Amino acid sequence: AVANVIDENIKLCRRLIIVLVPESLSFDMLKNMSEEQIAVYNALIQDGMKVILIELEKVKDYTAMPQSIQYIKQKHGAIQWSGDLTEQSQCAKTKFWKKVRYHMPPKRPPPSSSTQPLKHTS
């Protein structure tokens, strides 16, 4: 039941952001977490969902990662974090954040009201 709820919510998403951190422990965690497994599976089989892969540090060897991550890296590439964690490097105007925004889908238009505006008659 929980997996179905997770799956339904993930299907509503248009992007999946995966952040790769330098510790190899995180790759083992990815193998054991059902939410991430469902999200990666949906991203691989669902055309509407694209993946944004972010590397906090340059990953030299992808062979230690799950095959799904290797495939995503090959298919979509990765965005490299090139700053530190200071306030200035987290500014929305940096090149990194511009690249992330470029990979995001366009904003959805606000839902239109199903009711017609009232017309005044004189």
PDB file of C-alpha atoms in Angstrom:
ATOM      1  CA  ALA A   1       0.000   0.000   0.000  1.00  0.00           C
ATOM      2  CA  VAL A   2       2.789   2.437   0.871  1.00  0.00           C
ATOM      3  CA  ALA A   3       4.660   1.569  -2.332  1.00  0.00           C
ATOM      4  CA  ASN A   4       1.514   2.340  -4.359  1.00  0.00           C
ATOM      5  CA  VAL A   5       1.135   5.768  -2.729  1.00  0.00           C
ATOM      6  CA  ILE A   6       4.814   6.519  -3.372  1.00  0.00           C
ATOM      7  CA  ASP A   7       4.471   5.362  -6.976  1.00  0.00           C
ATOM      8  CA  GLU A   8       1.377   7.513  -7.601  1.00  0.00           C
ATOM      9  CA  ASN A   9       3.039  10.624  -6.150  1.00  0.00           C
ATOM     10  CA  ILE A  10       6.234  10.070  -8.118  1.00  0.00           C
ATOM     11  CA  LYS A  11       4.239   9.730 -11.340  1.00  0.00           C
ATOM     12  CA  LEU A  12       2.948  13.282 -10.757  1.00  0.00           C
ATOM     13  CA  CYS A  13       6.523  14.612 -10.878  1.00  0.00           C
ATOM     14  CA  ARG A  14       8.107  15.885 -14.063  1.00  0.00           C
ATOM     15  CA  ARG A  15      11.713  15.829 -12.806  1.00  0.00           C
ATOM     16  CA  LEU A  16      13.761  13.586 -10.568  1.00  0.00           C
ATOM     17  CA  ILE A  17      16.817  15.199  -9.006  1.00  0.00           C
ATOM     18  CA  ILE A  18      19.531  12.825  -7.826  1.00  0.00           C
ATOM     19  CA  VAL A  19      22.384  14.363  -5.840  1.00  0.00           C
ATOM     20  CA  LEU A  20      25.543  12.273  -5.785  1.00  0.00           C
ATOM     21  CA  VAL A  21      27.737  12.832  -2.746  1.00  0.00           C
ATOM     22  CA  PRO A  22      31.369  11.748  -2.419  1.00  0.00           C
ATOM     23  CA  GLU A  23      30.827   9.084   0.235  1.00  0.00           C
ATOM     24  CA  SER A  24      30.461   5.651  -1.326  1.00  0.00           C
ATOM     25  CA  LEU A  25      28.072   4.773   1.510  1.00  0.00           C
ATOM     26  CA  SER A  26      25.390   6.825  -0.226  1.00  0.00           C
ATOM     27  CA  PHE A  27      25.417   4.480  -3.230  1.00  0.00           C
ATOM     28  CA  ASP A  28      24.675   1.534  -0.962  1.00  0.00           C
ATOM     29  CA  MET A  29      21.837   3.516   0.605  1.00  0.00           C
ATOM     30  CA  LEU A  30      20.334   4.113  -2.844  1.00  0.00           C
ATOM     31  CA  LYS A  31      20.147   0.366  -3.399  1.00  0.00           C
ATOM     32  CA  ASN A  32      18.179  -0.160  -0.180  1.00  0.00           C
ATOM     33  CA  MET A  33      15.632   2.672  -0.224  1.00  0.00           C
ATOM     34  CA  SER A  34      12.338   1.802  -1.872  1.00  0.00           C
ATOM     35  CA  GLU A  35      11.327   5.412  -2.642  1.00  0.00           C
ATOM     36  CA  GLU A  36      14.517   6.002  -4.601  1.00  0.00           C
ATOM     37  CA  GLN A  37      14.186   2.664  -6.371  1.00  0.00           C
ATOM     38  CA  ILE A  38      10.626   3.481  -7.434  1.00  0.00           C
ATOM     39  CA  ALA A  39      11.620   6.982  -8.568  1.00  0.00           C
ATOM     40  CA  VAL A  40      14.581   5.747 -10.609  1.00  0.00           C
ATOM     41  CA  TYR A  41      12.473   2.961 -12.127  1.00  0.00           C
ATOM     42  CA  ASN A  42       9.764   5.454 -13.130  1.00  0.00           C
ATOM     43  CA  ALA A  43      12.343   7.832 -14.588  1.00  0.00           C
ATOM     44  CA  LEU A  44      13.814   5.048 -16.695  1.00  0.00           C
ATOM     45  CA  ILE A  45      10.494   3.796 -18.100  1.00  0.00           C
ATOM     46  CA  GLN A  46       8.417   6.975 -18.120  1.00  0.00           C
ATOM     47  CA  ASP A  47       9.054   9.425 -20.956  1.00  0.00           C
ATOM     48  CA  GLY A  48       7.501  12.387 -19.138  1.00  0.00           C
ATOM     49  CA  MET A  49       9.961  12.342 -16.245  1.00  0.00           C
ATOM     50  CA  LYS A  50      13.490  13.545 -16.858  1.00  0.00           C
ATOM     51  CA  VAL A  51      16.404  13.101 -14.478  1.00  0.00           C
ATOM     52  CA  ILE A  52      18.750  15.812 -13.264  1.00  0.00           C
ATOM     53  CA  LEU A  53      21.934  14.256 -11.922  1.00  0.00           C
ATOM     54  CA  ILE A  54      23.970  16.566  -9.682  1.00  0.00           C
ATOM     55  CA  GLU A  55      27.522  15.745  -8.572  1.00  0.00           C
ATOM     56  CA  LEU A  56      28.669  17.524  -5.415  1.00  0.00           C
ATOM     57  CA  GLU A  57      32.199  16.485  -6.370  1.00  0.00           C
ATOM     58  CA  LYS A  58      33.519  15.107  -9.652  1.00  0.00           C
ATOM     59  CA  VAL A  59      32.835  11.370  -9.766  1.00  0.00           C
ATOM     60  CA  LYS A  60      35.776   9.630 -11.395  1.00  0.00           C
ATOM     61  CA  ASP A  61      34.433   6.086 -11.421  1.00  0.00           C
ATOM     62  CA  TYR A  62      30.766   5.331 -12.006  1.00  0.00           C
ATOM     63  CA  THR A  63      31.317   1.558 -11.975  1.00  0.00           C
ATOM     64  CA  ALA A  64      30.719   1.418  -8.204  1.00  0.00           C
ATOM     65  CA  MET A  65      27.245   2.890  -8.679  1.00  0.00           C
ATOM     66  CA  PRO A  66      24.042   1.044  -9.547  1.00  0.00           C
ATOM     67  CA  GLN A  67      23.592   0.403 -13.264  1.00  0.00           C
ATOM     68  CA  SER A  68      20.537   2.665 -13.290  1.00  0.00           C
ATOM     69  CA  ILE A  69      22.680   5.642 -12.197  1.00  0.00           C
ATOM     70  CA  GLN A  70      25.336   4.741 -14.774  1.00  0.00           C
ATOM     71  CA  TYR A  71      22.662   4.692 -17.475  1.00  0.00           C
ATOM     72  CA  ILE A  72      21.198   8.031 -16.350  1.00  0.00           C
ATOM     73  CA  LYS A  73      24.681   9.607 -16.362  1.00  0.00           C
ATOM     74  CA  GLN A  74      25.306   8.289 -19.880  1.00  0.00           C
ATOM     75  CA  LYS A  75      21.883   9.394 -21.161  1.00  0.00           C
ATOM     76  CA  HIS A  76      21.457  12.782 -19.446  1.00  0.00           C
ATOM     77  CA  GLY A  77      24.924  13.742 -18.199  1.00  0.00           C
ATOM     78  CA  ALA A  78      25.457  15.445 -14.854  1.00  0.00           C
ATOM     79  CA  ILE A  79      25.633  18.967 -13.474  1.00  0.00           C
ATOM     80  CA  GLN A  80      28.766  19.593 -11.429  1.00  0.00           C
ATOM     81  CA  TRP A  81      28.489  21.642  -8.222  1.00  0.00           C
ATOM     82  CA  SER A  82      31.456  23.979  -8.447  1.00  0.00           C
ATOM     83  CA  GLY A  83      31.023  26.207  -5.424  1.00  0.00           C
ATOM     84  CA  ASP A  84      31.405  25.895  -1.718  1.00  0.00           C
ATOM     85  CA  LEU A  85      28.597  26.194   0.779  1.00  0.00           C
ATOM     86  CA  THR A  86      28.878  29.938   1.292  1.00  0.00           C
ATOM     87  CA  GLU A  87      25.893  32.181   0.869  1.00  0.00           C
ATOM     88  CA  GLN A  88      27.334  33.734  -2.300  1.00  0.00           C
ATOM     89  CA  SER A  89      27.771  30.389  -4.096  1.00  0.00           C
ATOM     90  CA  GLN A  90      24.194  29.438  -3.205  1.00  0.00           C
ATOM     91  CA  CYS A  91      22.887  32.580  -4.912  1.00  0.00           C
ATOM     92  CA  ALA A  92      20.297  31.828  -7.579  1.00  0.00           C
ATOM     93  CA  LYS A  93      22.328  33.754 -10.156  1.00  0.00           C
ATOM     94  CA  THR A  94      25.321  31.415 -10.207  1.00  0.00           C
ATOM     95  CA  LYS A  95      26.092  29.315 -13.265  1.00  0.00           C
ATOM     96  CA  PHE A  96      25.240  26.100 -11.371  1.00  0.00           C
ATOM     97  CA  TRP A  97      21.694  27.218 -10.538  1.00  0.00           C
ATOM     98  CA  LYS A  98      21.179  28.509 -14.079  1.00  0.00           C
ATOM     99  CA  LYS A  99      22.059  25.035 -15.369  1.00  0.00           C
ATOM    100  CA  VAL A 100      19.613  23.451 -12.920  1.00  0.00           C
ATOM    101  CA  ARG A 101      16.826  25.836 -13.988  1.00  0.00           C
ATOM    102  CA  TYR A 102      17.600  25.084 -17.641  1.00  0.00           C
ATOM    103  CA  HIS A 103      16.916  21.394 -16.997  1.00  0.00           C
ATOM    104  CA  MET A 104      13.674  22.065 -15.127  1.00  0.00           C
ATOM    105  CA  PRO A 105      10.343  21.924 -16.959  1.00  0.00           C
ATOM    106  CA  PRO A 106       8.514  25.154 -17.763  1.00  0.00           C
ATOM    107  CA  LYS A 107       6.115  26.396 -15.138  1.00  0.00           C
ATOM    108  CA  ARG A 108       2.654  24.943 -15.444  1.00  0.00           C
ATOM    109  CA  PRO A 109      -0.035  27.489 -16.196  1.00  0.00           C
ATOM    110  CA  PRO A 110      -2.374  28.161 -13.292  1.00  0.00           C
ATOM    111  CA  PRO A 111      -5.460  25.954 -13.388  1.00  0.00           C
ATOM    112  CA  SER A 112      -8.249  27.676 -15.248  1.00  0.00           C
ATOM    113  CA  SER A 113     -11.482  28.196 -13.447  1.00  0.00           C
ATOM    114  CA  SER A 114     -14.310  26.037 -14.721  1.00  0.00           C
ATOM    115  CA  THR A 115     -16.831  28.761 -13.954  1.00  0.00           C
ATOM    116  CA  GLN A 116     -17.501  31.647 -16.298  1.00  0.00           C
ATOM    117  CA  PRO A 117     -17.269  35.199 -14.984  1.00  0.00           C
ATOM    118  CA  LEU A 118     -20.595  36.753 -14.162  1.00  0.00           C
ATOM    119  CA  LYS A 119     -21.924  39.073 -16.808  1.00  0.00           C
ATOM    120  CA  HIS A 120     -23.673  42.209 -15.681  1.00  0.00           C
ATOM    121  CA  THR A 121     -26.721  43.262 -17.601  1.00  0.00           C
ATOM    122  CA  SER A 122     -28.116  46.771 -17.413  1.00  0.00           C
TER     123      SER A 122
END
